[in-house]
Tab-separated table of C-alpha atoms in Angstrom:
chain	number	residue	atom	x	y	z
A	1	MET	CA	59.738	-3.434	9.318
A	2	ARG	CA	57.960	-5.040	6.548
A	3	ARG	CA	57.790	-3.548	2.934
A	4	ASN	CA	54.247	-3.063	3.092
A	5	THR	CA	54.317	-1.477	6.476
A	6	PHE	CA	56.693	1.063	5.137
A	7	TYR	CA	54.827	1.917	2.267
A	8	LEU	CA	51.706	2.376	4.669
A	9	LEU	CA	53.904	4.701	6.557
A	10	ILE	CA	54.682	7.101	3.550
A	11	GLY	CA	50.915	7.270	2.880
A	12	VAL	CA	50.254	8.247	6.651
A	13	VAL	CA	53.277	10.885	6.521
A	14	GLY	CA	51.762	12.389	3.298
A	15	ILE	CA	48.475	12.784	4.940
A	16	LEU	CA	49.967	14.287	7.839
A	17	LEU	CA	52.007	16.739	5.902
A	18	VAL	CA	48.749	18.071	4.243
A	19	GLY	CA	47.240	18.707	7.664
A	20	VAL	CA	50.441	20.492	8.805
A	21	LEU	CA	50.451	22.345	5.540
A	22	TRP	CA	46.821	23.323	6.293
A	23	THR	CA	47.745	24.502	9.661
A	24	SER	CA	50.815	26.278	8.523
A	25	ILE	CA	48.720	28.276	6.157
A	26	ALA	CA	46.121	29.095	8.739
A	27	LEU	CA	48.585	30.170	11.460
A	28	SER	CA	50.666	31.957	8.604
A	29	MET	CA	53.806	29.985	9.895
A	30	PRO	CA	55.880	28.730	7.116
A	31	THR	CA	58.528	27.446	9.340
A	32	LEU	CA	56.004	24.774	10.579
A	33	ILE	CA	55.693	23.082	7.161
A	34	GLN	CA	59.153	23.372	6.507
A	35	GLY	CA	60.247	21.717	9.772
A	36	ALA	CA	57.530	18.923	9.318
A	37	PHE	CA	58.672	18.358	6.000
A	38	LEU	CA	62.543	17.938	7.002
A	39	ILE	CA	61.390	15.535	9.868
A	40	SER	CA	59.087	13.563	7.590
A	41	VAL	CA	62.171	13.023	4.912
A	42	LEU	CA	64.364	12.013	7.507
A	43	LEU	CA	61.669	9.555	8.983
A	44	VAL	CA	61.006	8.041	5.613
A	45	TYR	CA	64.881	7.599	4.908
A	46	ALA	CA	65.201	6.127	8.500
A	47	ALA	CA	62.233	3.620	7.931
A	48	ARG	CA	63.604	2.634	4.580
A	49	ARG	CA	66.799	1.494	6.177
A	50	ALA	CA	65.105	-0.590	8.510
A	51	VAL	CA	63.055	-2.613	5.733
A	52	PRO	CA	65.171	-5.786	5.483
A	53	GLU	CA	63.660	-6.686	2.178
A	54	THR	CA	65.399	-5.186	-1.020
A	55	ILE	CA	63.284	-2.405	-2.202
A	56	MET	CA	65.989	-0.505	-4.004
A	57	ASP	CA	68.378	-2.229	-6.161
A	58	GLU	CA	70.273	-1.220	-9.551
A	59	ARG	CA	67.086	-1.268	-11.867
A	60	THR	CA	65.139	0.957	-9.674
A	61	ASN	CA	68.328	3.321	-9.354
A	62	VAL	CA	68.552	3.306	-13.265
A	63	ILE	CA	64.649	4.379	-13.265
A	64	THR	CA	65.234	7.028	-10.664
A	65	GLN	CA	68.355	8.458	-12.694
A	66	HIS	CA	66.359	8.453	-15.878
A	67	ALA	CA	63.174	9.972	-14.273
A	68	ALA	CA	65.402	12.524	-12.674
A	69	VAL	CA	67.397	13.453	-15.555
A	70	ALA	CA	64.136	13.667	-17.764
A	71	THR	CA	62.362	15.749	-14.989
A	72	LEU	CA	65.325	18.008	-14.784
A	73	GLY	CA	65.602	18.463	-18.681
A	74	VAL	CA	62.209	19.927	-18.850
A	75	PHE	CA	62.074	21.387	-15.247
A	76	TRP	CA	65.371	23.616	-15.728
A	77	ILE	CA	63.677	25.660	-18.577
A	78	VAL	CA	60.140	26.227	-16.909
A	79	PHE	CA	62.444	26.932	-13.629
A	80	PHE	CA	64.662	29.602	-15.616
A	81	LEU	CA	61.809	31.252	-17.463
A	82	VAL	CA	59.978	31.951	-14.396
A	83	SER	CA	62.711	32.709	-12.121
A	84	ILE	CA	64.164	35.251	-14.574
A	85	SER	CA	60.598	36.851	-15.270
A	86	SER	CA	60.318	37.422	-11.276
A	87	VAL	CA	63.653	38.825	-11.312
A	88	VAL	CA	62.367	41.274	-13.980
A	89	TRP	CA	59.137	42.170	-12.269
A	90	GLU	CA	61.069	42.725	-8.814
A	91	PHE	CA	63.997	44.857	-10.412
A	92	SER	CA	61.479	46.734	-12.510
A	93	ARG	CA	60.009	48.446	-9.298
A	94	PRO	CA	61.670	51.228	-7.365
A	95	LEU	CA	64.750	49.917	-5.516
A	96	GLY	CA	64.018	52.074	-2.549
A	97	ILE	CA	67.480	53.699	-2.724
A	98	LEU	CA	66.608	57.567	-1.932
A	99	PRO	CA	68.693	60.691	-1.850
A	100	PRO	CA	70.087	61.466	1.445
A	101	ARG	CA	67.464	63.520	3.557
A	102	THR	CA	68.033	66.838	5.003
A	103	PRO	CA	67.878	67.190	8.793
A	104	GLY	CA	64.276	67.166	10.072
A	105	GLU	CA	62.807	65.496	6.761
A	106	LEU	CA	60.676	62.919	7.289
A	107	PRO	CA	61.370	59.726	5.802
A	108	VAL	CA	59.279	59.058	2.585
A	109	GLU	CA	57.743	55.685	2.258
A	110	VAL	CA	58.160	54.406	-1.138
A	111	PRO	CA	57.473	50.772	-2.626
A	112	HIS	CA	60.483	49.153	-3.059
A	113	PHE	CA	61.510	45.764	-4.405
A	114	GLY	CA	61.126	42.781	-1.912
A	115	ASN	CA	63.622	40.078	-1.439
A	116	LEU	CA	61.993	37.781	-3.816
A	117	GLY	CA	64.083	39.218	-6.899
A	118	LEU	CA	67.196	38.620	-4.917
A	119	LEU	CA	65.927	35.177	-3.905
A	120	GLN	CA	65.155	34.190	-7.604
A	121	LEU	CA	68.532	35.629	-8.706
A	122	GLY	CA	70.141	33.644	-5.961
A	123	LEU	CA	68.384	30.399	-6.883
A	124	LEU	CA	69.385	30.834	-10.513
A	125	GLY	CA	72.874	31.307	-9.368
A	126	LEU	CA	72.828	28.342	-7.132
A	127	MET	CA	71.219	26.001	-9.880
A	128	ILE	CA	74.160	26.973	-12.182
A	129	VAL	CA	76.917	26.561	-9.799
A	130	LEU	CA	75.391	23.051	-8.626
A	131	TYR	CA	75.268	21.993	-12.041
A	132	GLY	CA	78.833	23.033	-12.623
A	133	GLY	CA	80.019	21.516	-9.492
A	134	PHE	CA	78.043	18.188	-9.993
A	135	ARG	CA	79.557	18.343	-13.713
A	136	VAL	CA	83.118	18.451	-12.352
A	137	TYR	CA	82.584	15.978	-9.636
A	138	TYR	CA	81.038	13.227	-11.859
A	139	ALA	CA	83.574	13.788	-14.798
A	140	ARG	CA	86.380	13.283	-12.222
A	141	LYS	CA	84.587	10.249	-10.739
A	142	PHE	CA	84.115	8.610	-14.218
A	143	GLY	CA	87.505	9.691	-15.494
A	144	ASP	CA	87.119	12.618	-17.630
A	145	TRP	CA	90.839	13.724	-17.120
A	146	GLU	CA	92.503	10.401	-16.714
A	147	ALA	CA	95.994	10.176	-18.755
A	148	ASP	CA	96.878	7.050	-20.242
A	149	GLU	CA	100.363	5.607	-19.930
A	150	GLU	CA	100.837	5.306	-23.777
B	1	MET	CA	69.510	-8.954	-24.753
B	2	LYS	CA	68.274	-12.108	-24.576
B	3	ASN	CA	68.918	-14.754	-21.591
B	4	LYS	CA	68.310	-18.132	-20.279
B	5	ILE	CA	67.380	-17.314	-16.661
B	6	ARG	CA	64.009	-18.570	-16.703
B	7	VAL	CA	65.162	-21.896	-18.234
B	8	LEU	CA	67.867	-22.245	-15.620
B	9	ARG	CA	65.491	-21.413	-12.781
B	10	ALA	CA	62.895	-23.812	-13.933
B	11	MET	CA	65.602	-26.586	-14.106
B	12	ARG	CA	66.694	-25.975	-10.605
B	13	GLU	CA	63.331	-25.293	-9.388
B	14	ILE	CA	63.968	-21.781	-8.127
B	15	THR	CA	61.573	-19.114	-7.772
B	16	GLN	CA	61.966	-15.545	-9.041
B	17	GLU	CA	61.802	-14.459	-5.359
B	18	GLU	CA	64.422	-16.887	-4.129
B	19	LEU	CA	66.846	-15.838	-6.915
B	20	ALA	CA	66.248	-12.189	-6.347
B	21	ALA	CA	67.015	-12.617	-2.478
B	22	ALA	CA	70.170	-14.483	-3.314
B	23	LEU	CA	71.332	-11.891	-5.423
B	24	GLY	CA	70.047	-8.901	-3.485
B	25	VAL	CA	67.733	-7.405	-5.843
B	26	THR	CA	64.058	-7.161	-6.144
B	27	ARG	CA	61.715	-9.877	-7.833
B	28	GLN	CA	60.650	-7.020	-10.282
B	29	THR	CA	64.201	-6.863	-11.383
B	30	ILE	CA	64.433	-10.532	-12.104
B	31	ILE	CA	61.296	-10.500	-14.062
B	32	ALA	CA	62.316	-7.383	-16.199
B	33	ILE	CA	65.872	-9.059	-16.882
B	34	GLU	CA	63.767	-12.382	-18.004
B	35	LYS	CA	61.358	-10.735	-20.148
B	36	GLY	CA	64.506	-8.620	-21.481
B	37	LYS	CA	63.047	-5.387	-20.389
B	38	TYR	CA	66.120	-4.528	-18.469
B	39	ASP	CA	69.834	-5.463	-19.037
B	40	PRO	CA	71.477	-6.133	-15.884
B	41	SER	CA	74.814	-4.710	-14.895
B	42	LEU	CA	77.921	-6.474	-15.366
B	43	SER	CA	78.481	-7.182	-11.690
B	44	LEU	CA	74.684	-8.497	-11.468
B	45	ALA	CA	75.327	-10.649	-14.571
B	46	LEU	CA	78.416	-12.159	-13.170
B	47	GLY	CA	76.547	-12.543	-9.839
B	48	ILE	CA	73.519	-14.625	-11.729
B	49	ALA	CA	76.418	-16.464	-13.692
B	50	ARG	CA	78.127	-17.534	-10.221
B	51	PHE	CA	74.503	-18.557	-8.921
B	52	PHE	CA	73.945	-20.810	-11.635
B	53	GLN	CA	77.677	-21.815	-11.943
B	54	ILE	CA	77.624	-21.298	-15.667
B	55	PRO	CA	79.838	-18.871	-17.808
B	56	VAL	CA	78.121	-15.547	-18.250
B	57	GLU	CA	78.054	-15.899	-22.102
B	58	LYS	CA	75.847	-19.130	-21.725
B	59	ILE	CA	73.505	-17.244	-19.879
B	60	PHE	CA	73.248	-13.856	-21.847
B	61	LEU	CA	72.987	-14.139	-25.538
B	62	TYR	CA	74.018	-10.939	-27.349
B	63	ASP	CA	72.066	-10.046	-30.138
B	64	ASP	CA	74.295	-9.385	-33.429
B	65	ALA	CA	71.841	-6.492	-34.172
B	66	GLU	CA	72.893	-4.838	-31.188
B	67	ILE	CA	76.576	-4.682	-32.193
B	68	VAL	CA	77.609	-1.077	-33.519
B	69	VAL	CA	80.421	-1.362	-35.805
B	70	PRO	CA	82.559	1.819	-35.570
């Protein structure tokens, strides 16, 4: 596959994804866009391997690393603020934990917090665990705990 | 960091595309190195030196201003 064909493929996949997103919203089916997105990513990765010309090298990797670090440097603050706010909003509502009912008493419908708060809390936890894990991994990889013989 | 890659290429009549293909990098990377916008890794610098069969220090000129004295 030629390099320009690869870039054309990315464009077509992007347009198709927009269509799938619209369909997914119309059908209220989030799994549709999730599946399509995963397949698209795998397709693009597979297509990139089929390009014989060099399209990724050390300079592009450096660019990617710098862009990723700069993005994360800003984004984690925004993500953390939004997530922690969502956690507060969700946990401020009744938790739905009711006292035991007497026999024959009908269950009372009360609004209770959804799974969003737990999801956001989980995401925050995952973010911290991932960061810690990657810090340890790269520290070991780049010799943070290497002992000298002297 | 300055370098003499453009001169060496011209002397051997090698295009940026040919040099990039020989080194396994993109043409944009060769352009960036020639213009001093990107300093290559040690392995790529050694690869360039091997390609031109010249010691690496004869190709890349380290600017004294870049040296940080501890």
